[in-house]
XYZ file of C-alpha atoms in Angstrom:
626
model
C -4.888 181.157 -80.116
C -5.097 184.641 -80.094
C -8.432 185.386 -81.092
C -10.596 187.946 -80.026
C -12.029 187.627 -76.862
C -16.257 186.616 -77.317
C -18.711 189.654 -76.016
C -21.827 190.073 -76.325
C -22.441 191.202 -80.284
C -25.909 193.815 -79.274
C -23.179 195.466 -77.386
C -20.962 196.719 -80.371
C -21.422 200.302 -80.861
C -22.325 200.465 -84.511
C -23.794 203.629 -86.983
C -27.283 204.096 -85.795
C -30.041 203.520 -88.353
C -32.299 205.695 -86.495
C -30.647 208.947 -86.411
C -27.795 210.827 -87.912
C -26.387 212.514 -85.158
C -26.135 216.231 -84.446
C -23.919 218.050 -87.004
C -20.153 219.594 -85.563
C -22.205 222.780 -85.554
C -25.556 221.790 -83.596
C -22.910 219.706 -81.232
C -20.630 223.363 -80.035
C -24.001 225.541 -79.935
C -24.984 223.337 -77.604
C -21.762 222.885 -75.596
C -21.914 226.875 -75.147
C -25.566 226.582 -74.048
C -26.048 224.064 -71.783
C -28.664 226.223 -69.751
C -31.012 225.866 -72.963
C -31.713 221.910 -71.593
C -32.696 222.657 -68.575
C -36.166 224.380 -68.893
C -37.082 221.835 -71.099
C -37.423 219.535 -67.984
C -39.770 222.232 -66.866
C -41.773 221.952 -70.022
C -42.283 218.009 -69.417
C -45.098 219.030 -66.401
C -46.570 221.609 -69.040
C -50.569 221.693 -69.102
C -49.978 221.969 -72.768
C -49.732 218.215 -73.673
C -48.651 219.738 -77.029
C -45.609 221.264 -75.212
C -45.043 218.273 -72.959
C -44.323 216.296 -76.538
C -42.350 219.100 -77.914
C -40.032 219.385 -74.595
C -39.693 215.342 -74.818
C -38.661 215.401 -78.578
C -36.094 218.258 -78.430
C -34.977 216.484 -75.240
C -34.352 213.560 -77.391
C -32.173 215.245 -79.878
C -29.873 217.017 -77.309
C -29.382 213.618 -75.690
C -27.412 213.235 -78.500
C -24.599 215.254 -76.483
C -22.589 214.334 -74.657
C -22.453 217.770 -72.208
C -26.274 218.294 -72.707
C -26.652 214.550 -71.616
C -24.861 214.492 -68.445
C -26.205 217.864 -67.187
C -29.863 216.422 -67.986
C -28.967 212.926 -66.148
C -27.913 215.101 -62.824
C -31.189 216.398 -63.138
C -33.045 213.109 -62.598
C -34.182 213.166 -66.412
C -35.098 209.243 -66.209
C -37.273 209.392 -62.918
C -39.321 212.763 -64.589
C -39.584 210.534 -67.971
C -40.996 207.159 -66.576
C -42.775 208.228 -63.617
C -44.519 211.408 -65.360
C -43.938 211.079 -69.086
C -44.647 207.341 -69.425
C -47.927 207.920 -67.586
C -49.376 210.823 -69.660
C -52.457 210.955 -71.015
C -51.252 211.830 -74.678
C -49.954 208.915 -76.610
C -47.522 211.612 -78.335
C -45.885 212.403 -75.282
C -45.878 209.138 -74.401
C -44.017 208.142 -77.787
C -41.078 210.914 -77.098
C -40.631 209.897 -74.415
C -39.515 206.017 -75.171
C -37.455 207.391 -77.802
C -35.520 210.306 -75.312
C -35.056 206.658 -72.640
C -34.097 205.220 -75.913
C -30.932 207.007 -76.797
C -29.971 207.450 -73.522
C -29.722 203.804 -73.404
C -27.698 203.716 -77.413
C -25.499 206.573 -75.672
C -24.974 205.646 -71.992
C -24.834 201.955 -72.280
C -24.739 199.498 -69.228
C -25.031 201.929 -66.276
C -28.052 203.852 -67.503
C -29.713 200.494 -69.388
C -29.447 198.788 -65.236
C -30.637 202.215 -63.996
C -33.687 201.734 -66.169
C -34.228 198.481 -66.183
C -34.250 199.018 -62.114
C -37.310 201.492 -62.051
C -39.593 198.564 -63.784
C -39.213 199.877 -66.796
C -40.517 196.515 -68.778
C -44.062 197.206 -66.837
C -44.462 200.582 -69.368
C -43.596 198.672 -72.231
C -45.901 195.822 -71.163
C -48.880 198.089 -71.634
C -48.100 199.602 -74.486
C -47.036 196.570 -76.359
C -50.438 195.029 -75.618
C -51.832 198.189 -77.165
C -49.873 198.297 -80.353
C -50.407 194.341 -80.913
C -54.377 195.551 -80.334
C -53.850 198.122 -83.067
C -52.162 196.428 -85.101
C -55.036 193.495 -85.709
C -57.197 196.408 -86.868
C -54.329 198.378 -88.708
C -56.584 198.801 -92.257
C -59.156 200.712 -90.169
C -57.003 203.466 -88.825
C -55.597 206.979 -90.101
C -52.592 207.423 -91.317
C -51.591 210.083 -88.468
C -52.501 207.186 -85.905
C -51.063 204.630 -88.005
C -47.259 206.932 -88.108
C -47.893 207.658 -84.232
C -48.433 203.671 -83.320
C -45.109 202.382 -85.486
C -42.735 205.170 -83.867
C -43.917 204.407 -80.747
C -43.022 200.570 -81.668
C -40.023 201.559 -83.088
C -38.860 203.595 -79.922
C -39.742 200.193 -77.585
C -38.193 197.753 -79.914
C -34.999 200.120 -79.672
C -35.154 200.222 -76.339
C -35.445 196.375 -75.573
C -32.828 195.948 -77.744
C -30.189 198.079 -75.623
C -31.678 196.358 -72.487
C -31.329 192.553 -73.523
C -27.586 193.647 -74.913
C -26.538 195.361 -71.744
C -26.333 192.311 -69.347
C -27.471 188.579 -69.301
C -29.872 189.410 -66.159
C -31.713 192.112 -68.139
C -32.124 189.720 -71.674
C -33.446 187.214 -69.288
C -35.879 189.420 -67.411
C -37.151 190.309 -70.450
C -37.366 186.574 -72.076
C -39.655 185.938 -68.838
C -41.530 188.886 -68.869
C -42.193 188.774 -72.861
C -42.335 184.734 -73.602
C -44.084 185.611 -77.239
C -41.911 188.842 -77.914
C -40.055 186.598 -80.236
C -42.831 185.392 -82.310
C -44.373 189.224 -82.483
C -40.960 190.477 -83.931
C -41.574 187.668 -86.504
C -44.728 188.385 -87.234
C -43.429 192.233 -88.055
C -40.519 191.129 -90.324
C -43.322 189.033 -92.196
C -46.175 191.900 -92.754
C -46.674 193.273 -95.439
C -48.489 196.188 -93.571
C -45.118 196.819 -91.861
C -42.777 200.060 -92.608
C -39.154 198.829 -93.367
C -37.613 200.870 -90.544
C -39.703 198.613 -88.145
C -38.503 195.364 -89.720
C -35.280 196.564 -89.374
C -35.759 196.973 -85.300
C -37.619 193.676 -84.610
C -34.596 192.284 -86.877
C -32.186 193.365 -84.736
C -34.353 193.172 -81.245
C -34.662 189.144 -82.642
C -30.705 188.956 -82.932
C -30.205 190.430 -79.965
C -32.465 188.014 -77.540
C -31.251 185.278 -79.262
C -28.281 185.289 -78.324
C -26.774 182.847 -75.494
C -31.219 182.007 -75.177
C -32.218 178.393 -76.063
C -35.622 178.741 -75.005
C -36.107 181.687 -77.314
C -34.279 180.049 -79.858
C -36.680 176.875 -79.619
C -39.706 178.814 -80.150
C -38.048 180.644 -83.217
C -37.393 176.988 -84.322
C -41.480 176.122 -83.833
C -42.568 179.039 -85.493
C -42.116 177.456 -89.058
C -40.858 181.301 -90.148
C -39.160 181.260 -93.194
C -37.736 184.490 -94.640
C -38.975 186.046 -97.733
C -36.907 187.319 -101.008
C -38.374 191.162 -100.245
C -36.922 191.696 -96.951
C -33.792 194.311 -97.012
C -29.695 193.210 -96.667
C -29.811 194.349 -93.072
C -33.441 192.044 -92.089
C -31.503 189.243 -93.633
C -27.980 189.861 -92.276
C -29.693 189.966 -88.735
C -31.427 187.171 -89.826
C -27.948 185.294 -90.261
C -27.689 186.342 -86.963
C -30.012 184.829 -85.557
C -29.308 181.572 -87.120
C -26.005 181.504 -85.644
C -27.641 181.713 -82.078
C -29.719 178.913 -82.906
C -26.931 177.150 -83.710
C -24.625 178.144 -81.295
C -27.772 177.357 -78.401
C -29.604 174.246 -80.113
C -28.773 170.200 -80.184
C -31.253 169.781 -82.739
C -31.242 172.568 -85.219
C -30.988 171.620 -88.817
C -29.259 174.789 -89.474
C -25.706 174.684 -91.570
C -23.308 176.804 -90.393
C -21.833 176.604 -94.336
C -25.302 178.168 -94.848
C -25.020 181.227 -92.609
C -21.538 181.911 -94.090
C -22.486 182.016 -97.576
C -25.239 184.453 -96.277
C -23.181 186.826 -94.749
C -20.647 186.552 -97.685
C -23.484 187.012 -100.518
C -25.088 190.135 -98.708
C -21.804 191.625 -98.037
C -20.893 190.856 -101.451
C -23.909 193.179 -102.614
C -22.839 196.078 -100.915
C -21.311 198.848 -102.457
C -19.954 199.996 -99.131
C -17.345 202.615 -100.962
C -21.025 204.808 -101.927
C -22.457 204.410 -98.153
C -19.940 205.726 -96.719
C -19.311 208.467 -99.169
C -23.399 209.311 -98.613
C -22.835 208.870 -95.137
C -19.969 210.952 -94.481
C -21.504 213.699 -96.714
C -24.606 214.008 -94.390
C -22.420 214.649 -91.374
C -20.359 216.843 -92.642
C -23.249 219.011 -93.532
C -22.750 222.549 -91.538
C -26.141 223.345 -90.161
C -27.229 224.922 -87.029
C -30.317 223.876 -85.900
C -30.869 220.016 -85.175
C -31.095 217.857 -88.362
C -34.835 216.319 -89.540
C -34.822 212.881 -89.439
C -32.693 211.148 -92.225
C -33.552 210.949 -95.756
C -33.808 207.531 -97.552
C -30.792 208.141 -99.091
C -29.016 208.597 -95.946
C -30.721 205.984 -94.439
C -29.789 203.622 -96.904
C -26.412 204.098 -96.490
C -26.373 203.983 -92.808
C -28.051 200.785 -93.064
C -25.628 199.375 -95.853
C -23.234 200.185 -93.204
C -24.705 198.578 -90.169
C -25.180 195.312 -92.604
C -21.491 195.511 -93.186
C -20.821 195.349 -89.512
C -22.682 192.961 -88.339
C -21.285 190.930 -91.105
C -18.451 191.023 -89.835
C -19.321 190.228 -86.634
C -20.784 187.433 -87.125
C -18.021 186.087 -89.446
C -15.473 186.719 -86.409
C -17.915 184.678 -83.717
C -18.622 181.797 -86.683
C -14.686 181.509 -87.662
C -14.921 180.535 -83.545
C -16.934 177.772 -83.862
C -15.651 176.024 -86.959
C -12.581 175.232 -84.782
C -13.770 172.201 -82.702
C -11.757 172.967 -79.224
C -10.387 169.409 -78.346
C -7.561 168.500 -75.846
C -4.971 168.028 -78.991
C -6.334 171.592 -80.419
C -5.665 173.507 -76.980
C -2.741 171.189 -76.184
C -0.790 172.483 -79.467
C -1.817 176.202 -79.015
C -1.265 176.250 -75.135
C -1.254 179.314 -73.493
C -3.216 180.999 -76.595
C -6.508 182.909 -75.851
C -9.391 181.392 -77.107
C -12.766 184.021 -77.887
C -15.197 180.983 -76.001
C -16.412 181.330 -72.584
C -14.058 181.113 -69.757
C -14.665 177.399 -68.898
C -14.102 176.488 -72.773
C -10.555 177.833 -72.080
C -9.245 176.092 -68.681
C -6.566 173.125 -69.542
C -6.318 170.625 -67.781
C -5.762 172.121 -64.142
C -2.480 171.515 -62.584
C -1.636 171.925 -58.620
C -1.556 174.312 -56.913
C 1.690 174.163 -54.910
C 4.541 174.261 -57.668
C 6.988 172.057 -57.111
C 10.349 172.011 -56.188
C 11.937 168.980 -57.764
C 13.247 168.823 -61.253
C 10.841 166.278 -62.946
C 12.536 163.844 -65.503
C 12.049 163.866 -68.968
C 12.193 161.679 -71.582
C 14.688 161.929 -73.779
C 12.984 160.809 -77.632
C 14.093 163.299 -79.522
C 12.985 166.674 -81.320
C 10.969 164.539 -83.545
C 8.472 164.328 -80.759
C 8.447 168.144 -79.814
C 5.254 168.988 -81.756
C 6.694 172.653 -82.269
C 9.469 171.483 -84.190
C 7.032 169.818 -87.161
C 8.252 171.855 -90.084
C 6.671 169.351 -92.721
C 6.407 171.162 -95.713
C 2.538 172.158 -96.589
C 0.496 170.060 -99.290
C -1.065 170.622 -101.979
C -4.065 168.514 -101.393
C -8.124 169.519 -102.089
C -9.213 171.256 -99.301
C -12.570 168.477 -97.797
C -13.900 171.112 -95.499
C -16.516 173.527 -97.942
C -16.799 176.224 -95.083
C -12.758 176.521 -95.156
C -12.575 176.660 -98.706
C -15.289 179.305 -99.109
C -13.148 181.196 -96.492
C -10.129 180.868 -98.102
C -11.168 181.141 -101.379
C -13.719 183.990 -101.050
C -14.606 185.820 -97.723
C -10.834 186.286 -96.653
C -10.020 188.699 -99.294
C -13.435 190.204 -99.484
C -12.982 191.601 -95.735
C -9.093 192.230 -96.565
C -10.649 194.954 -98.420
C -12.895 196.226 -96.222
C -10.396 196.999 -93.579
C -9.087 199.576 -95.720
C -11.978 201.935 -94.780
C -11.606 203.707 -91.487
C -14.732 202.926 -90.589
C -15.035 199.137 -90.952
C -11.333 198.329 -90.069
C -11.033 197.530 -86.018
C -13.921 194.835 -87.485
C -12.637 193.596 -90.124
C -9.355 192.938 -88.584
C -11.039 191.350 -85.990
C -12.677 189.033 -88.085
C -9.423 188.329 -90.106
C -7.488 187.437 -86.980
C -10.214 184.586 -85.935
C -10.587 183.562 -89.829
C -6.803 182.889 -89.630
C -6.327 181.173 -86.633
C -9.573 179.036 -88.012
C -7.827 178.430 -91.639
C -4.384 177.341 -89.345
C -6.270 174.747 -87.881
C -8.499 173.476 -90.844
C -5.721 174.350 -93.807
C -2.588 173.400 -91.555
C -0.851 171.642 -94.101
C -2.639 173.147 -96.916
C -0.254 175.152 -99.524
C -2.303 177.388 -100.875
C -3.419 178.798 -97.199
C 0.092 178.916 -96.489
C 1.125 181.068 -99.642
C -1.957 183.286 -98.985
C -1.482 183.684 -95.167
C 2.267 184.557 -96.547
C 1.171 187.678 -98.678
C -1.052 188.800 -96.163
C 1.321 188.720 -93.630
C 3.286 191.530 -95.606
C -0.253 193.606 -96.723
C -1.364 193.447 -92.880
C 2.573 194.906 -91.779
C 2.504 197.149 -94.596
C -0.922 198.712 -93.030
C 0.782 199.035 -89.731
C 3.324 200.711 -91.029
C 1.674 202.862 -93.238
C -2.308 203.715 -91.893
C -1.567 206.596 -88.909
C -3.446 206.759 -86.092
C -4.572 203.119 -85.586
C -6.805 202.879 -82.861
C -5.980 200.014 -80.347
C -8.772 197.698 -81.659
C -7.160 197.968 -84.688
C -3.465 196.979 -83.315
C -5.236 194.205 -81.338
C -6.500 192.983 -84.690
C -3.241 193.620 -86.509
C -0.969 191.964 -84.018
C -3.118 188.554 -83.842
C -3.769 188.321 -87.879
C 0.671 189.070 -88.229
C 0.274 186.378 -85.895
C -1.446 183.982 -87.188
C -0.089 184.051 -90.876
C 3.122 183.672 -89.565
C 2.521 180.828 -87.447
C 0.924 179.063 -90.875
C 3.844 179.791 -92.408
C 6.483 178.781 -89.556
C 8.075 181.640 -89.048
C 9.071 181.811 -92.787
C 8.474 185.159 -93.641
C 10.969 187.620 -95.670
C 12.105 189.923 -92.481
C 15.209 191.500 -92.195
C 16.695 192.460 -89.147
C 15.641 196.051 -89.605
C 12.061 195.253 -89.832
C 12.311 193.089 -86.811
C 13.291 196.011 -85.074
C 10.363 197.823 -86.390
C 8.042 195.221 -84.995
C 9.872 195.534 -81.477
C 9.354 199.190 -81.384
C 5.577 198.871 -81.941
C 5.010 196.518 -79.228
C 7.494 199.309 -76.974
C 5.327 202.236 -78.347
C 2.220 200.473 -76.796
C 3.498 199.832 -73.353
C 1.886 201.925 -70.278
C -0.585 202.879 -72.841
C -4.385 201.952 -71.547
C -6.283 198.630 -72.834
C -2.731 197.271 -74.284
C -2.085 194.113 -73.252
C -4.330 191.906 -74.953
C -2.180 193.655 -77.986
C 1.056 193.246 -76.369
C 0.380 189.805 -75.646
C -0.234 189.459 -79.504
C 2.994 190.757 -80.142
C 4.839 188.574 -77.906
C 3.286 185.589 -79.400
C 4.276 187.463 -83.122
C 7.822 187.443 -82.026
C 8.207 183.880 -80.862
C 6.865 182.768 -84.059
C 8.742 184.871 -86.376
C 12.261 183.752 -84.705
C 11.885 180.253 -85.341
C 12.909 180.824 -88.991
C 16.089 178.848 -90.131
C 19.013 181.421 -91.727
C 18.143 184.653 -89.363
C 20.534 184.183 -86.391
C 20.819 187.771 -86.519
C 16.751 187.980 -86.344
C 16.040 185.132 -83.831
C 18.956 186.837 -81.383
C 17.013 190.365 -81.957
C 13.829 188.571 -81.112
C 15.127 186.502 -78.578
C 16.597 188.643 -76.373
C 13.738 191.066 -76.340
C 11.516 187.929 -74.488
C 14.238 187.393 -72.104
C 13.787 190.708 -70.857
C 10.297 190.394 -70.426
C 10.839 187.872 -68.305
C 13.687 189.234 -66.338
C 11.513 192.457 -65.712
C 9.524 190.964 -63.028
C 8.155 191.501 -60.799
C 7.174 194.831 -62.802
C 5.653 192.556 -65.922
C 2.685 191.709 -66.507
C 1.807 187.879 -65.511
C 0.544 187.610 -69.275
C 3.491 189.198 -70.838
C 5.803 186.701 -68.850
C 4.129 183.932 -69.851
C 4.031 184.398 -73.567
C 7.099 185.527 -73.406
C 8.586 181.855 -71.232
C 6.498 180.255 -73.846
C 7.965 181.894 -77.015
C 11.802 180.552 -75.922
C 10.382 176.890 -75.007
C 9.115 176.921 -78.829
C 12.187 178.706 -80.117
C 14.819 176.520 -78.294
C 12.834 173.708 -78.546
C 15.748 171.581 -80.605
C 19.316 171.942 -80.071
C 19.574 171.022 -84.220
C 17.893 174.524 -85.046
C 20.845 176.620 -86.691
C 20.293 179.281 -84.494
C 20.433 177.490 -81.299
C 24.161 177.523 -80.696
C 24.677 181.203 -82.170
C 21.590 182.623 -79.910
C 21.007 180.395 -76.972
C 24.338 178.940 -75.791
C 26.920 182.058 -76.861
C 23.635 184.015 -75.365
C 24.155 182.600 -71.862
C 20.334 181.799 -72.079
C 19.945 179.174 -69.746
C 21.812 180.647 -67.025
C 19.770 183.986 -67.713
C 16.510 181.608 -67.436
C 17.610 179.880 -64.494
C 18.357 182.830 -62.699
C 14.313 183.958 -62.909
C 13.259 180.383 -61.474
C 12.188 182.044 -58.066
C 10.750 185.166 -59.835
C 8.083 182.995 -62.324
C 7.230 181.002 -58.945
C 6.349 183.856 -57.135
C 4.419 185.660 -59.763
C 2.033 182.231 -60.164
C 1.887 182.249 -56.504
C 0.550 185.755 -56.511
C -1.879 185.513 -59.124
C -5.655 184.270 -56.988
C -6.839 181.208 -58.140
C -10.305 182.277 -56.939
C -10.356 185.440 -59.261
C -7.883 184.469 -61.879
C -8.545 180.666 -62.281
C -7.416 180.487 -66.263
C -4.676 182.934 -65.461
C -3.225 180.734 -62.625
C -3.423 177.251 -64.477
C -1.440 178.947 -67.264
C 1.715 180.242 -64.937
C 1.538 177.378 -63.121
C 2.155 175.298 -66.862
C 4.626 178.017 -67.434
C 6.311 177.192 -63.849
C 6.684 173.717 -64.538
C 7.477 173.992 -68.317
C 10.439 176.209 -67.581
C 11.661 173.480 -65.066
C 11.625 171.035 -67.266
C 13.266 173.383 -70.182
C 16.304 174.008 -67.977
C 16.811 170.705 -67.161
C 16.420 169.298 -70.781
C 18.294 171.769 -72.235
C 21.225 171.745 -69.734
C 21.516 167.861 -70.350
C 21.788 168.902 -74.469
C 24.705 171.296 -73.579
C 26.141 168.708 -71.547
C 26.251 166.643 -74.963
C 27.427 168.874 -77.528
């Protein structure tokens, strides 16, 4: 199948609930001025521990850009902050300056999170977690300026671990060993009724994001007897969905339905009125102001959370559309050569030789009733027994059609409708009313192609597999004419040589073979057809993936001699002496491709090696019989 690809979900860049951003003024003052940054770093070793803080918080901000940011890095801003700042004797400083290693983890990512993480970073947040959990036991005896102080400073660390555990395995393990009851304190938060929203929020999404891929987390979330209450915000309980779904992803003997955690994620986004969020949100960032913003008002806040929620729900409905599918040898057997979003070893068929061979294998001859391709039995009209399916089908698939009309939310929700469909293929395959549905959103998903500009190449990814998918439910049978085939060709042309294409290519490829097994389209299937052939005949300067879609497109197409097409296109066509002519070509390129580093890769051109073998010969015997 050609859904998208599983990685790890704390990694998605989404709209920050903690800050706004710098405004499109505040962002070129500070481009111009880059010098401004740099005495600030001189500030940090201040005897003033009121202008130590000040230099850490106004480093914060301009952290937030992306000139300011690099210029600071060169400067060895993340040694001066944890071996200095970290270690100062006021708690204010101390507070700025998690939250300045905080963003630079939201806005570097991996290579400053390691960098961090490297320089014992976990041993800081040690102490002062032990502190705040102290504090917090006696938090009806302190002052309100102490009490502020002590929950941005636990807002800053729970921010920070968050960024950590989500930039590699290694880290979220270091920090499972090093923090064994983290999981139960970010529980406790979510649960107190002491507790500012903003810090439920974090030890929300700190709990999703250790979670995940974590069973011995997960088993002490399980023990804990924690049971969400009706007060907690749409964001606490969409990460709380989350969280759930790691459970159940990680657990044997979880209770948990996974019908449960989609009508969760369908009821909160359901409650949204994510038109208003993003109107509020856009509205604060297009403000024009030249100094750096205050922190966000609840209005803005709101919104930016309503918007995160949204997200994330649609995250986690791509991931759970994943695992409704159970991945048996018949499932992967029917969509060979289709990318699954599981881990790699999830994906490997069953592994053939290495050495391809030589020899024409036989084949027996039983007829195209056994070529599972050629099933064309005509969709029923039968109740749907699955309830998770049907709640798909019948509510969350149009719900997140609409949200992928906002710029915003699309490369998502397209995401999430490509797995959904390849999901309702397999549980709704001969289900009519999936089949009518998948056929009118086959024409609003080309019709957004052809009319949204400027589609990012998440979004064509997302596009391409969802076209794919609804036409594969419907066989092909879509109203195309030979024009719009045409039109689909020249978006997969317009994407080549461009960077991060070929998963989208691919897509494509698999679009076109699908589409040009419709009966009554010679003109369409020939279009289509000849288009894969010179995929294949452009090796060795093809990608191995391309190829191989493209060798398993015409085995589907040609698959029956009976097709009406089959004599117009393939025999006038001079396909199977085009085909054999490539034999040595597809050898070599398996051959080339490293089994060590490329295991999945391999096994599928070696399938494709021995598949095209066997398609000459059978279809050179059918000639023979005409």
């Amino acid at each position: 199948m050609a859904k998208s690809k599983k990685v790890s979900r704390n990694s998605l860049v989404r709209v920050s609930a903690l800050k706004g951003g710098p405004t499109t003024a505040v962002k070129a003052k500070a481009a111009e001025n880059v010098e401004t940054a740099l005495p600030l770093l001189q500030k940090l070793t201040s005897s003033d521990a009121k202008e130590r803080a000040m230099a850490a918080s106004a480093i914060s901000s301009l952290l937030e850009i992306p000139t300011v940011r690099k210029v600071l890095l060169k400067e060895k801003l993340v040694k001066i902050l944890i071996e200095r700042s970290l270690t100062d004797s006021s708690e204010e400083v101390v507070t700025e300056a998690f939250g300045a290693l905080r963003n630079l983890a939201l806005e570097e990512g991996y290579d400053v999170c390691v960098f961090i993480w490297r320089k014992d970073i976990l041993a800081s947040i040690e102490i002062y977690l032990s502190k705040i959990q102290a504090s917090l036991s006696t938090i009806g005896s302190l002052p309100a300026a102490e009490k502020k102080q002590m929950f941005v400073l636990l807002e800053n660390i729970l921010s920070l671990l968050t960024s950590l555990s989500g930039a590699s395995d290694e880290i979220r393990d270091s920090i499972a060993n090093r923090f064994p009851e983290l999981l139960v304190f970010d529980l406790s938060l979510i649960d107190g009724t002491a507790i500012p929203e903003s810090v439920k929020t974090l030890a929300a999404e700190n709990l999703y994001a250790l979670t995940e891929q974590n069973p011995s987390y997960n088993e002490s979330i399980q023990n804990s007897g924690f049971i969400p209450g009706d007060s907690l915000s749409h964001l606490v309980n969409m990460y709380i969905a989350g969280v759930q779904f790691n459970i159940f992803e990680t657990s044997t003997t979880s209770s948990i339905d996974i019908l449960d955690i989609v009508t969760s994620v369908y009821k909160l986004l359901a409650q949204i009125d994510i038109k208003s969020a993003l109107a509020n949100a856009r509205s604060e960032s297009e403000k024009d102001v030249v100094e750096f913003p205050s922190p966000a008002n609840d209005k803005t806040t709101a919104a930016q959370n309503d918007i995160i929620t949204v997200q994330l729900g649609l995250e986690l409905l791509t991931v759970v559309s994943e695992a409704l599918v159970h991945r048996d040898s018949a499932h992967l057997k029917k969509y060979e050569g289709r990318e699954e979003a599981g881990d790699a070893e999830d994906e490997i068929l069953e592994d053939v030789d290495g050495e391809i061979e030589d020899d024409v294998p036989e084949i027996e001859e039983s007829g195209s009733e056994d070529n599972e391709m050629t099933d064309h039995a005509a969709p029923s009209q039968k109740k749907l027994d699955n309830p998770t399916a049907a709640l798909l089908l019948e509510r969350v698939f149009s719900l997140v059609a609409s949200l992928s009309d906002f710029d915003e939310l699309r490369s998502r929700a397209l995401n999430a409708l490509n797995n959904m469909s390849w999901t309702l293929n397999t549980l709704c395959e001969s289900y009519l009313p999936w089949t009518e549905m998948a056929r009118e959103h086959f024409l609003q998903f080309a019709a957004t192609l052809r009319d949204v500009n400027h589609l990012d190449i998440e979004s064509r990814c997302g596009l391409a597999g969802a076209l794919w998918a609804c036409a594969a439910q419907c066989k092909g049978d879509i109203p195309l004419e030979l024009s719009d085939a045409r039109w689909l060709l020249k978006q997969y042309q317009e994407l080549e040589g461009g960077e991060g294409s070929l998963e989208c290519r691919v897509r494509f490829v698999g679009l076109f073979g699908v589409l040009a097994q419709a009966q009554g389209r010679a003109e369409v299937t020939k279009e289509f057809s000849v288009f894969l052939l010179t995929q294949i005949k452009a090796l060795p300067n093809k990608e191995p993936e391309i190829v191989i879609e493209s060798l398993n497109a015409l085995f589907d197409i040609f698959a029956d001699k009976n097709f009406d097409y089959d004599a117009e296109v393939f025999v006038k066509g001079d396909f199977l002496k085009h085909l054999a002519s490539v034999q040595d070509q597809v050898k070599q390129m398996a051959k080339r491709i490293d089994k060590r580093k490329e295991n999945i890769l391999r096994t599928r051109a070696d399938e494709a090696v021995h598949n095209l073998i066997r398609f000459i010969a059978y279809k050179a015997r059918e000639q023979r019989r005409r």
